[in-house]
JSON list of C-alpha atoms in Angstrom, two decimals:
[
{"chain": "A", "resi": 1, "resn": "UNK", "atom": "CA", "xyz": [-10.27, -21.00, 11.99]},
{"chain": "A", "resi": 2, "resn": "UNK", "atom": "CA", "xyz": [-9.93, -19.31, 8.87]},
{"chain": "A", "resi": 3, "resn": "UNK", "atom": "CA", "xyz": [-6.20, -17.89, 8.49]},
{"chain": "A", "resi": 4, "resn": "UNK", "atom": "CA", "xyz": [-7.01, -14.91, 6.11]},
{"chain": "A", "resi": 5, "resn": "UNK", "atom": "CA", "xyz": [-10.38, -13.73, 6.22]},
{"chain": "A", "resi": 6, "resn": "UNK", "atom": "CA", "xyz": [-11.95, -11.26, 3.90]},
{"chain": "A", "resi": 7, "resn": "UNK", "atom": "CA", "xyz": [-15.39, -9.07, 4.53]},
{"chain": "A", "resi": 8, "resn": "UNK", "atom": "CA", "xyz": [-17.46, -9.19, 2.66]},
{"chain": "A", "resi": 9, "resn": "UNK", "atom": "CA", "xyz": [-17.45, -12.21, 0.07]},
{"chain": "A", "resi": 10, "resn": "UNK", "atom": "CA", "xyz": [-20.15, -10.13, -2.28]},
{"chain": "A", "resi": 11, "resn": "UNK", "atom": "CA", "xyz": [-20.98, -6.24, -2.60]},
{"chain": "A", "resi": 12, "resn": "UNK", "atom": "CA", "xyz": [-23.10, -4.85, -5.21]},
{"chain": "A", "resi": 13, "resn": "UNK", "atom": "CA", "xyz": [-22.88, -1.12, -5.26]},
{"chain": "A", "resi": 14, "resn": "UNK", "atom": "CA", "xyz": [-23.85, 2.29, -7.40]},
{"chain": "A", "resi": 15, "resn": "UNK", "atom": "CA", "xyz": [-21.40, 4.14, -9.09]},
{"chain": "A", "resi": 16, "resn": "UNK", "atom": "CA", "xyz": [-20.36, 6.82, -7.18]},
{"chain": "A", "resi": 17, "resn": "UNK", "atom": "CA", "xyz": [-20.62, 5.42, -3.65]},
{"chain": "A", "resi": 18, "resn": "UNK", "atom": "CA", "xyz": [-17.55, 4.58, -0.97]},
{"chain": "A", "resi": 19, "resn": "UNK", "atom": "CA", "xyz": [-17.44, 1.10, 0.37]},
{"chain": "A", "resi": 20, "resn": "UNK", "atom": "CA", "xyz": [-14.76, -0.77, 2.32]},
{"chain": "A", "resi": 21, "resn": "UNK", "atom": "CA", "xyz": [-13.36, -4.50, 2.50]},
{"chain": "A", "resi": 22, "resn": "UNK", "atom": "CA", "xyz": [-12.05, -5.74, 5.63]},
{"chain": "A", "resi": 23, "resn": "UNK", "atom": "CA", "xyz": [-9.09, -8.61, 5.86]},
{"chain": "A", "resi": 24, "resn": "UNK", "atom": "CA", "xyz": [-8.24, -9.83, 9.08]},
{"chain": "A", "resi": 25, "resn": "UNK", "atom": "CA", "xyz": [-4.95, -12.87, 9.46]},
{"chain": "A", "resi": 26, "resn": "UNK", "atom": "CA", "xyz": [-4.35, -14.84, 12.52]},
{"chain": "A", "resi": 27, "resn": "UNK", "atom": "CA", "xyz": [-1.22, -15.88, 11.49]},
{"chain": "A", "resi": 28, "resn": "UNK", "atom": "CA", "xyz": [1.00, -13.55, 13.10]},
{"chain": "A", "resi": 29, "resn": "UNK", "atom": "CA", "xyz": [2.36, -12.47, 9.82]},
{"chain": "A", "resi": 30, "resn": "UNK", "atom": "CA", "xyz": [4.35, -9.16, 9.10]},
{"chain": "A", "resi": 31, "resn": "UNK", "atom": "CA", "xyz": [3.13, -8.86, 5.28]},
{"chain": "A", "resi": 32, "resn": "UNK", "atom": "CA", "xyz": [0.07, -8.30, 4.32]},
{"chain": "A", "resi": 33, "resn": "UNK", "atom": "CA", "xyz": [-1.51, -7.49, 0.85]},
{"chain": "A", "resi": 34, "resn": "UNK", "atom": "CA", "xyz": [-3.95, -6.06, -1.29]},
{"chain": "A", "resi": 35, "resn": "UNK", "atom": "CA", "xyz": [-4.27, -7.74, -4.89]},
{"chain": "A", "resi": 36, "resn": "UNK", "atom": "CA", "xyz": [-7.16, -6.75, -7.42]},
{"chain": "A", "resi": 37, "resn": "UNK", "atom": "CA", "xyz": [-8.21, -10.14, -10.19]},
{"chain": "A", "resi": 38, "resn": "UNK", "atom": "CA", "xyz": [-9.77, -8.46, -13.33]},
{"chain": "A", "resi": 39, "resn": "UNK", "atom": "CA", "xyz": [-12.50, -10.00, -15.33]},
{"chain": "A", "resi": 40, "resn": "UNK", "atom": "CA", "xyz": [-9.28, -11.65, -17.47]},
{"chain": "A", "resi": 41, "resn": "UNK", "atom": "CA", "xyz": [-8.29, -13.47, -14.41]},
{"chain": "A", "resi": 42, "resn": "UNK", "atom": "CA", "xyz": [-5.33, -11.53, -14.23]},
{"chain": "A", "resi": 43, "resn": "UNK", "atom": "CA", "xyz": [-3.88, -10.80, -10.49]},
{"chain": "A", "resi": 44, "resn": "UNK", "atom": "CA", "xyz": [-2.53, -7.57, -10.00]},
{"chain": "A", "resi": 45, "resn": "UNK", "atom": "CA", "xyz": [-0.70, -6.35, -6.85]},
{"chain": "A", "resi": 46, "resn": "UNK", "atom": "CA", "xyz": [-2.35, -3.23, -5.59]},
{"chain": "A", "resi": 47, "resn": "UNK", "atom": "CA", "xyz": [-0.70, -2.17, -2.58]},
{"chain": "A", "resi": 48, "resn": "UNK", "atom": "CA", "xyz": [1.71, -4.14, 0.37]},
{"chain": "A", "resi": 49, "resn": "UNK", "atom": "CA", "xyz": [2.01, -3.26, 3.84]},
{"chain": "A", "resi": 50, "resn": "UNK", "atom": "CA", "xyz": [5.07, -4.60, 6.35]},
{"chain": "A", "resi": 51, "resn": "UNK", "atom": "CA", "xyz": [4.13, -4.05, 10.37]},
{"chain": "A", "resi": 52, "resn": "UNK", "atom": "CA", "xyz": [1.48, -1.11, 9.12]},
{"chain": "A", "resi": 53, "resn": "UNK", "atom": "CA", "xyz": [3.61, 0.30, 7.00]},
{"chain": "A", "resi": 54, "resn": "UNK", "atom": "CA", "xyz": [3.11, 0.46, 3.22]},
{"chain": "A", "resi": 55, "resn": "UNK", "atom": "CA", "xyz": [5.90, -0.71, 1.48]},
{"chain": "A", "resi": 56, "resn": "UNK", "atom": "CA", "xyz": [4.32, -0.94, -2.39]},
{"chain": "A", "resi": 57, "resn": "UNK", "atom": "CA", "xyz": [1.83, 1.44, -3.85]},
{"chain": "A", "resi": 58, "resn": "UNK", "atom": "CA", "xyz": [1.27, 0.22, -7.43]},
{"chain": "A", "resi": 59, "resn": "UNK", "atom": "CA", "xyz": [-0.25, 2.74, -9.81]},
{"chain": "A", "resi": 60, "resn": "UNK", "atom": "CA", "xyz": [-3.76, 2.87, -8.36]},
{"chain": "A", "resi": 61, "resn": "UNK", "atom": "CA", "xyz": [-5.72, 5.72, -8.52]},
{"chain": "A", "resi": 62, "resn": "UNK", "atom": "CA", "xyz": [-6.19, 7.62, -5.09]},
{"chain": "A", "resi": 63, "resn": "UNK", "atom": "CA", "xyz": [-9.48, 6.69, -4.72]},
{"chain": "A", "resi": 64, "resn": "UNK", "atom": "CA", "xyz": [-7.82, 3.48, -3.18]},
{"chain": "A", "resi": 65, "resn": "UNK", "atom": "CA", "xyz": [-7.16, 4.15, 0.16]},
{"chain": "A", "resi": 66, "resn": "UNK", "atom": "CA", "xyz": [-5.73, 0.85, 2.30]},
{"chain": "A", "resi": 67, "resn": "UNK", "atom": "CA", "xyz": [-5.45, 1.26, 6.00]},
{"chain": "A", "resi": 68, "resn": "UNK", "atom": "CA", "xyz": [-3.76, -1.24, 8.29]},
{"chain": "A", "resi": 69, "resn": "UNK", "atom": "CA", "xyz": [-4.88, -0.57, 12.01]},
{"chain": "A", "resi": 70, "resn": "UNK", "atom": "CA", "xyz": [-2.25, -3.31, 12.93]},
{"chain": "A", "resi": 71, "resn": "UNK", "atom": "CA", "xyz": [-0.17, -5.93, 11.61]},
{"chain": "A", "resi": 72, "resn": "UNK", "atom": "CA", "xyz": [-3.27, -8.55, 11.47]},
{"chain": "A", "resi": 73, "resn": "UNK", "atom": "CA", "xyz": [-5.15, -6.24, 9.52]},
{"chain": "A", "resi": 74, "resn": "UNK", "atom": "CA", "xyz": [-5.47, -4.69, 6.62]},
{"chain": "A", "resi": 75, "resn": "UNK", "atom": "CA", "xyz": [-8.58, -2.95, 5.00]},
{"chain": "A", "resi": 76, "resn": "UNK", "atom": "CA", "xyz": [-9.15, -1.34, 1.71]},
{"chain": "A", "resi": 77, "resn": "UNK", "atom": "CA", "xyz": [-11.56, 1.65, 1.36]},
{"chain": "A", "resi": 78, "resn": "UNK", "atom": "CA", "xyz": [-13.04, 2.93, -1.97]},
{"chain": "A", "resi": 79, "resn": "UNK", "atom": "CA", "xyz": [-14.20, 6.27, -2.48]},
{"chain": "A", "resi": 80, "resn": "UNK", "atom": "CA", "xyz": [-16.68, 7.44, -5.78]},
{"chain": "A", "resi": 81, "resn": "UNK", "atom": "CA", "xyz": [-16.59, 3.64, -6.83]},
{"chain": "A", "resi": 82, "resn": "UNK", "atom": "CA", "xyz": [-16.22, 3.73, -11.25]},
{"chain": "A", "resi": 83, "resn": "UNK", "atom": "CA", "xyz": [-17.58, 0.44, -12.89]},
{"chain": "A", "resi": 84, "resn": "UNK", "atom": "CA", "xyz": [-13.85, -0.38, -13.57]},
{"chain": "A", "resi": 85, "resn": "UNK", "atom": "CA", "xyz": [-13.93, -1.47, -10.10]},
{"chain": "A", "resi": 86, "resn": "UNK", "atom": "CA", "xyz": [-16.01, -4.24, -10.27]},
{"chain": "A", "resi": 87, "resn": "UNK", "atom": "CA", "xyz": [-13.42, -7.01, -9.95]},
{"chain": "A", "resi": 88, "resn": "UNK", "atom": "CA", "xyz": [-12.30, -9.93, -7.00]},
{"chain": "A", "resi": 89, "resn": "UNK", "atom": "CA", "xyz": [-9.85, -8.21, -4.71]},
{"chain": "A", "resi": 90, "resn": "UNK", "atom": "CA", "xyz": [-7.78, -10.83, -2.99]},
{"chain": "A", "resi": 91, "resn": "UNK", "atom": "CA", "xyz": [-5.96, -9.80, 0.52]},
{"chain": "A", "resi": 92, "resn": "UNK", "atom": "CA", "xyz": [-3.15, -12.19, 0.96]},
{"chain": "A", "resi": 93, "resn": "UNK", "atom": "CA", "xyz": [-0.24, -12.80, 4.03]},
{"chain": "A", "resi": 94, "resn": "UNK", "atom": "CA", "xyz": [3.21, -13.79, 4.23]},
{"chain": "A", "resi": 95, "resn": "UNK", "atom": "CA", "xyz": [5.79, -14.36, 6.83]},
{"chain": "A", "resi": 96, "resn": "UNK", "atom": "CA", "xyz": [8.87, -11.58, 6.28]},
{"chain": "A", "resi": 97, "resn": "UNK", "atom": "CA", "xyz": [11.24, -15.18, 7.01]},
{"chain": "A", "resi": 98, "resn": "UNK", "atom": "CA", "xyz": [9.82, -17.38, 4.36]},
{"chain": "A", "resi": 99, "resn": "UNK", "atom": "CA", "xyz": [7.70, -15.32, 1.92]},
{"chain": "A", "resi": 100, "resn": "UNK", "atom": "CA", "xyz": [5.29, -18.12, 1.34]},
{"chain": "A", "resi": 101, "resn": "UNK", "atom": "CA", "xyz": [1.65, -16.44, 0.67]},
{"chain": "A", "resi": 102, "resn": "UNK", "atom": "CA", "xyz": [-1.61, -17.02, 2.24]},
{"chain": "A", "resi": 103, "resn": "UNK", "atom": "CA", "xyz": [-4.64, -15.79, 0.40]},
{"chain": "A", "resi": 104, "resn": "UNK", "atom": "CA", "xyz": [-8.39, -14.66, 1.56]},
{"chain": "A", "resi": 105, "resn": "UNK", "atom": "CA", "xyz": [-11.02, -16.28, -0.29]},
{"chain": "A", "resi": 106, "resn": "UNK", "atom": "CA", "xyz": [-11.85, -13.27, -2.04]},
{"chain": "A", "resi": 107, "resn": "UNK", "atom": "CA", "xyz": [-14.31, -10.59, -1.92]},
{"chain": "A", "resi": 108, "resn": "UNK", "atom": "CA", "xyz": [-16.33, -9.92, -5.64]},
{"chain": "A", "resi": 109, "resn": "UNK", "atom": "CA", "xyz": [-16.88, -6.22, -6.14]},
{"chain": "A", "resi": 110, "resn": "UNK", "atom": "CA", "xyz": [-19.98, -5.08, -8.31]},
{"chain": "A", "resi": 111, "resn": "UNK", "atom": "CA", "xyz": [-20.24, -2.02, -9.33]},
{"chain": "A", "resi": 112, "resn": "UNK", "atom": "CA", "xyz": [-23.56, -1.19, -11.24]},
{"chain": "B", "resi": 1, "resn": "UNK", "atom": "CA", "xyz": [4.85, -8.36, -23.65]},
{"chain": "B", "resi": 2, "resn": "UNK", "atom": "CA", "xyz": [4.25, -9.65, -20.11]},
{"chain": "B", "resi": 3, "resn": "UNK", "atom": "CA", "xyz": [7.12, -10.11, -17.78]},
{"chain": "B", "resi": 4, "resn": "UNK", "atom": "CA", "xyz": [5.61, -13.57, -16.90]},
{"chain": "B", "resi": 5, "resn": "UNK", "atom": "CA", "xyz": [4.64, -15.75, -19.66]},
{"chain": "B", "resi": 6, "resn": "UNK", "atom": "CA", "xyz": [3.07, -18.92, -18.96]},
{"chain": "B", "resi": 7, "resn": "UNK", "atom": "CA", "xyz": [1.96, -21.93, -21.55]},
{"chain": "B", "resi": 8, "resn": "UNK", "atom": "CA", "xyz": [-0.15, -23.47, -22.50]},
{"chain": "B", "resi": 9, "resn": "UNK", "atom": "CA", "xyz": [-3.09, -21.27, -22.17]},
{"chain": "B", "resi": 10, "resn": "UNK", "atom": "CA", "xyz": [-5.21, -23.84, -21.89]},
{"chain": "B", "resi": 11, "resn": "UNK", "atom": "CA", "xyz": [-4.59, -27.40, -21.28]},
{"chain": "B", "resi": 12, "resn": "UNK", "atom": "CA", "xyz": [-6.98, -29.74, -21.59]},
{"chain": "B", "resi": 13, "resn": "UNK", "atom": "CA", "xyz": [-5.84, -34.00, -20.71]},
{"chain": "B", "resi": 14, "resn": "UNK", "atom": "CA", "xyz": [-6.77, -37.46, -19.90]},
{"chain": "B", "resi": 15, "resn": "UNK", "atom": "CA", "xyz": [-7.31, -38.73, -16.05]},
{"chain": "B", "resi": 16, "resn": "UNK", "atom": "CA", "xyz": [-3.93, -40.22, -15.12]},
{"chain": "B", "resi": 17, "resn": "UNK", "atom": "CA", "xyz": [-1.93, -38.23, -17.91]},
{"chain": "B", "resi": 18, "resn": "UNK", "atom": "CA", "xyz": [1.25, -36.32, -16.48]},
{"chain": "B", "resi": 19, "resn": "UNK", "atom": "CA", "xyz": [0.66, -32.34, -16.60]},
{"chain": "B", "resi": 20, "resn": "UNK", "atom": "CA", "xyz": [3.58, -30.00, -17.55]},
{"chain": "B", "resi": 21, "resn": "UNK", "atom": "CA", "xyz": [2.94, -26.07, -17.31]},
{"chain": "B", "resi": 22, "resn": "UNK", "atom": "CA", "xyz": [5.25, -23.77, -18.20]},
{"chain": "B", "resi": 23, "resn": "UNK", "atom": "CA", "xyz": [6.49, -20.46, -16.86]},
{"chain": "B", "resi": 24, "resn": "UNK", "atom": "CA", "xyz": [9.12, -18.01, -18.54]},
{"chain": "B", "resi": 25, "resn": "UNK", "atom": "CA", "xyz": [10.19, -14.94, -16.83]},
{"chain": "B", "resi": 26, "resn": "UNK", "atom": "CA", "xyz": [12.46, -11.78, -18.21]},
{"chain": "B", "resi": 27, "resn": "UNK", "atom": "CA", "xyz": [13.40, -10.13, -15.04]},
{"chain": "B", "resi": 28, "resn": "UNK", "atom": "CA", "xyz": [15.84, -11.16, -12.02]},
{"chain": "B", "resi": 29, "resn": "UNK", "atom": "CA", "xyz": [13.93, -12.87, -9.27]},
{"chain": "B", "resi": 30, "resn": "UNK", "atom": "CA", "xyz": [14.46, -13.59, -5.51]},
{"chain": "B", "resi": 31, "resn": "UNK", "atom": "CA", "xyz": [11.86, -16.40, -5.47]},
{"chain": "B", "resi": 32, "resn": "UNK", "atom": "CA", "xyz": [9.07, -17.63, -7.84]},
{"chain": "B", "resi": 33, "resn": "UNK", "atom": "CA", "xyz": [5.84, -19.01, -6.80]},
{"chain": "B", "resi": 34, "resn": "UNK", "atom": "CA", "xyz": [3.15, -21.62, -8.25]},
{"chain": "B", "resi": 35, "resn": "UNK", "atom": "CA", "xyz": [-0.73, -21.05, -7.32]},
{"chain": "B", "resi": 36, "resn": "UNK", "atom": "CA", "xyz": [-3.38, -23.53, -7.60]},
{"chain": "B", "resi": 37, "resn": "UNK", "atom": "CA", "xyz": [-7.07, -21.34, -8.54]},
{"chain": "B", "resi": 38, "resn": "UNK", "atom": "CA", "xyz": [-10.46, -23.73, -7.99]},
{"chain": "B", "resi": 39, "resn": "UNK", "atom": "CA", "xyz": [-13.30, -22.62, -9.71]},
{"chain": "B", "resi": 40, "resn": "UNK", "atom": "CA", "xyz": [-14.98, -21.70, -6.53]},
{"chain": "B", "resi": 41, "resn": "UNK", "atom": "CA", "xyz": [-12.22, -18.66, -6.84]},
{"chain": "B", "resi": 42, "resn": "UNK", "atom": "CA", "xyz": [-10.17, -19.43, -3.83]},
{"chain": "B", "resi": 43, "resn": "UNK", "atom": "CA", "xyz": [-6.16, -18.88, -4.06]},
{"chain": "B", "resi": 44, "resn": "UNK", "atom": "CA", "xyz": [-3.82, -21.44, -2.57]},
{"chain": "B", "resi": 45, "resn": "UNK", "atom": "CA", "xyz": [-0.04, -21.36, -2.83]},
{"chain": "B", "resi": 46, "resn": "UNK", "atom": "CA", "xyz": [1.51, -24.64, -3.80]},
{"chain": "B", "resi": 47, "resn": "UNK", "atom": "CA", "xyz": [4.95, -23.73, -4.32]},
{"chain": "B", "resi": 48, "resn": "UNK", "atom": "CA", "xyz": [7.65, -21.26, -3.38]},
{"chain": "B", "resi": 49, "resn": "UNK", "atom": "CA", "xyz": [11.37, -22.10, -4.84]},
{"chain": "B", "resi": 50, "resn": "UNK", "atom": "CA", "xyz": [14.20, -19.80, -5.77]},
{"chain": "B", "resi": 51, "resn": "UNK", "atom": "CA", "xyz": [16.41, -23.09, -6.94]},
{"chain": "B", "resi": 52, "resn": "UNK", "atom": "CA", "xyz": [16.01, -26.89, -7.83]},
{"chain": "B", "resi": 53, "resn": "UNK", "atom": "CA", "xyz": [12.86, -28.56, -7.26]},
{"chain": "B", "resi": 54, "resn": "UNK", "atom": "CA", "xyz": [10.28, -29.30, -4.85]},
{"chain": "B", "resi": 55, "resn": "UNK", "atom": "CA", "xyz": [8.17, -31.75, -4.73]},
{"chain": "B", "resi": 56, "resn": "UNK", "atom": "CA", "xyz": [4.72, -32.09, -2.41]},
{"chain": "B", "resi": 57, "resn": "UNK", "atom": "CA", "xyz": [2.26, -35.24, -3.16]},
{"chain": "B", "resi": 58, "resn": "UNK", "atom": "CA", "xyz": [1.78, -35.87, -7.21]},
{"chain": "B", "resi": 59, "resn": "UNK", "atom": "CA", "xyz": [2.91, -32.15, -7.88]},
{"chain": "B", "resi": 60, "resn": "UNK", "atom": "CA", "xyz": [6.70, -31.29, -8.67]},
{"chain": "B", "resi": 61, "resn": "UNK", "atom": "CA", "xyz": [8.32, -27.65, -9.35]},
{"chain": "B", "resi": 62, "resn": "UNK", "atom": "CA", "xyz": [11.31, -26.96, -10.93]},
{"chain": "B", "resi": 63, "resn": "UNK", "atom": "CA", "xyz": [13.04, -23.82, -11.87]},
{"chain": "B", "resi": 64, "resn": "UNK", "atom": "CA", "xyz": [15.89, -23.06, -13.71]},
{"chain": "B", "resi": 65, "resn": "UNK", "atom": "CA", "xyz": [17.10, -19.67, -12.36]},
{"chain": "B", "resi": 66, "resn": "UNK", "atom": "CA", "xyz": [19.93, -19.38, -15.37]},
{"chain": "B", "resi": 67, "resn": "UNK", "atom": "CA", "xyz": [17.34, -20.10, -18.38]},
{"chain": "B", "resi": 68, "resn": "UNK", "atom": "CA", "xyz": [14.57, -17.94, -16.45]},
{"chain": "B", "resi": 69, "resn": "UNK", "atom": "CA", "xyz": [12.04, -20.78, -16.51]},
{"chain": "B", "resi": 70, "resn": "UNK", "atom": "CA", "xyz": [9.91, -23.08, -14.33]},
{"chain": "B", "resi": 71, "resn": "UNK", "atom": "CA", "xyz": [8.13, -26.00, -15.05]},
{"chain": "B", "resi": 72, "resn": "UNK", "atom": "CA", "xyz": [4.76, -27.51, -12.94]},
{"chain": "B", "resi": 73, "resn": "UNK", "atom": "CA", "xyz": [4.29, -31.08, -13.08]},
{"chain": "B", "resi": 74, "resn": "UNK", "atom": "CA", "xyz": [1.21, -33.07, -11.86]},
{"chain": "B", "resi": 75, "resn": "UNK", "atom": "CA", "xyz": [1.45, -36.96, -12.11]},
{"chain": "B", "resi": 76, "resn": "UNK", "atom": "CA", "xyz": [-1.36, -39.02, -12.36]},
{"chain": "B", "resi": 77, "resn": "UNK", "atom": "CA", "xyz": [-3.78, -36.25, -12.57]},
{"chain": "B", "resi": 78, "resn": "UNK", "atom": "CA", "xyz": [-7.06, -36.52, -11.21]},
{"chain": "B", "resi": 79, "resn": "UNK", "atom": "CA", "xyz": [-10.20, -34.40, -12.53]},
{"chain": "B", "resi": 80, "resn": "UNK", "atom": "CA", "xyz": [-9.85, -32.63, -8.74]},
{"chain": "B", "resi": 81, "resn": "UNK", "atom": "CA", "xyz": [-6.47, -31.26, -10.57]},
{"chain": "B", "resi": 82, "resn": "UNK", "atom": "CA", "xyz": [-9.01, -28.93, -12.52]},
{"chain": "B", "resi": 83, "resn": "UNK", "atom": "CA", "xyz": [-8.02, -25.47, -11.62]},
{"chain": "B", "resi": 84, "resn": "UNK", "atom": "CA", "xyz": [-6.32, -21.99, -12.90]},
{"chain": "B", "resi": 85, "resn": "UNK", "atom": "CA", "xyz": [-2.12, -22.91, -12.23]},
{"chain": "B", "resi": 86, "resn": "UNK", "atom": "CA", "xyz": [-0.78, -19.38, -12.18]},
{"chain": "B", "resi": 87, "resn": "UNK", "atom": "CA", "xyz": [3.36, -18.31, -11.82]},
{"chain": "B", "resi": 88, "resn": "UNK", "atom": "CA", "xyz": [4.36, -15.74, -9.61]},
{"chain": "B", "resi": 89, "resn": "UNK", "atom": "CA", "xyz": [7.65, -13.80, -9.39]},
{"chain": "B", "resi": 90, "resn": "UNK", "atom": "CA", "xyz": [8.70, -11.91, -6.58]},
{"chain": "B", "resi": 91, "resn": "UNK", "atom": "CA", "xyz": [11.77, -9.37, -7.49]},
{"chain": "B", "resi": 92, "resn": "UNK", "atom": "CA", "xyz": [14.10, -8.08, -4.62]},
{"chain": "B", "resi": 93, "resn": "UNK", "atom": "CA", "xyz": [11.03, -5.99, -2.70]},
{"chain": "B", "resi": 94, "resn": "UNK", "atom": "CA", "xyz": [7.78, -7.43, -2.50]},
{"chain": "B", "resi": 95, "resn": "UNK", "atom": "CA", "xyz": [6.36, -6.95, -5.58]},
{"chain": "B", "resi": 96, "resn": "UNK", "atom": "CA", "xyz": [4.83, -9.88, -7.55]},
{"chain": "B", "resi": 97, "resn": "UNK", "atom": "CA", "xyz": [4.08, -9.92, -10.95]},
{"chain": "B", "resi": 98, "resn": "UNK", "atom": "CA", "xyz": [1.51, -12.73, -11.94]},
{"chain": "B", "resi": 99, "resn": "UNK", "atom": "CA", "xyz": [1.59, -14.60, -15.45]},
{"chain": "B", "resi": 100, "resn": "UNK", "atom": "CA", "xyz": [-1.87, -14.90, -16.86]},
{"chain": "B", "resi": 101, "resn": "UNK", "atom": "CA", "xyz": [-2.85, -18.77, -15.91]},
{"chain": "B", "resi": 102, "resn": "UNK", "atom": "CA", "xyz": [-3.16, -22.11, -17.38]},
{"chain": "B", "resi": 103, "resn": "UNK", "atom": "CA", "xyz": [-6.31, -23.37, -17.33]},
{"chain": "B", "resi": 104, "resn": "UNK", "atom": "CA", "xyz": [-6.45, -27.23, -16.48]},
{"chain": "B", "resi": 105, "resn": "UNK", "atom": "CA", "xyz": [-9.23, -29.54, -17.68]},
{"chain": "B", "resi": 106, "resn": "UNK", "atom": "CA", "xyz": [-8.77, -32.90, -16.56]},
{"chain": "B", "resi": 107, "resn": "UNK", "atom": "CA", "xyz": [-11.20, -35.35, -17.69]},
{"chain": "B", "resi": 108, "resn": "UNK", "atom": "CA", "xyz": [-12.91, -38.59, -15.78]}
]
């Protein structure tokens, strides 16, 4: 069983529309996050949520909106998606005891 | 300038050579991580330390918490090595701040 699981993997998308990515852990964790990997590589932590609750809100523009229905997930929605957006957003887990992080495989974001 | 600086950029070595990659930090940390990157894209956390060294299989981390600096090592390294290595620091919330990768090539 996968531990962090991201939907979906690919999504190739117009400018302007509003699409969603789903991450789901079955780890019991209390953590979960949102982190966006630019063309660079470079990892970026977008926004952190502890038991639903967002806890970090890096400077992200609005149209990011994450939503965490309960403490095993955590979704991020996109409205009026810019090409800037095209990137691989990572969700990742940790346990609040240990810290140790748990990553989704990734989902690549398109945006044409 | 980054907060994280990592080096080399790129790294590029012989099978069965022993790896260093560094990592150099300017802010206080709680805990500092090491992540291993495959080319397929998929994220996996090797390492979490706050002091001393750890040590799992061929890979070893240290971290030096007064000189603000960690070191990877890989011994005996094995083209399967071939990955992005990328340092993470987590400060007192949960905020990480990523360095910008090392880029292993290990050759057969």
């Amino acid at each position: 069983d996968t531990a962090v699981s991201q939907t979906p993997k690919y999504l190739v998308t117009q400018m302007g529309n509003d699409k969603s990515i789903k991450c789901e852990q079955n780890l019991g964790h209390d953590t979960m996050y949102w982190y966006k990997q630019d063309s660079k590589k470079f990892l970026k932590i977008m926004f952190s949520y502890n038991n639903k609750e967002l806890i970090i809100n890096e400077t992200v523009p609005n149209r990011f909106s994450p939503k965490s229905p309960d403490k095993a997930h955590l979704n991020l929605h996109i409205n009026s998606l810019e090409l800037g957006d095209s990137a691989v957003y990572f969700c990742a887990s940790s346990p609040q005891r240990t810290g140790e992080l748990f990553f989704g495989e990734g989902s690549r974001l398109t945006v044409l | 300038k980054n907060e994280v600086e990592q080096s080399p950029q790129n790294l590029t070595a012989q099978e069965g050579e022993f790896i260093t990659i560094n990592c150099s930090y300017s802010v206080g940390i709680s805990a500092l991580h090491w992540l291993q990157q495959h080319p397929g894209g998929g994220i996996v956390s090797l390492f979490m330390l706050s002091s001393g060294k750890k040590k799992h299989g061929r890979l070893i981390a240290t971290i030096n918490i007064q000189e603000k600096h960690s070191s990877l090592h890989i011994t005996a390294s094995h083209p399967r090595d071939s990955a992005v290595y990328i340092c993470a620091v987590r400060r007192g919330n949960e905020k990480l701040t990523f360095g910008t990768g090392t880029r292993l090539t290990i050759i057969p």
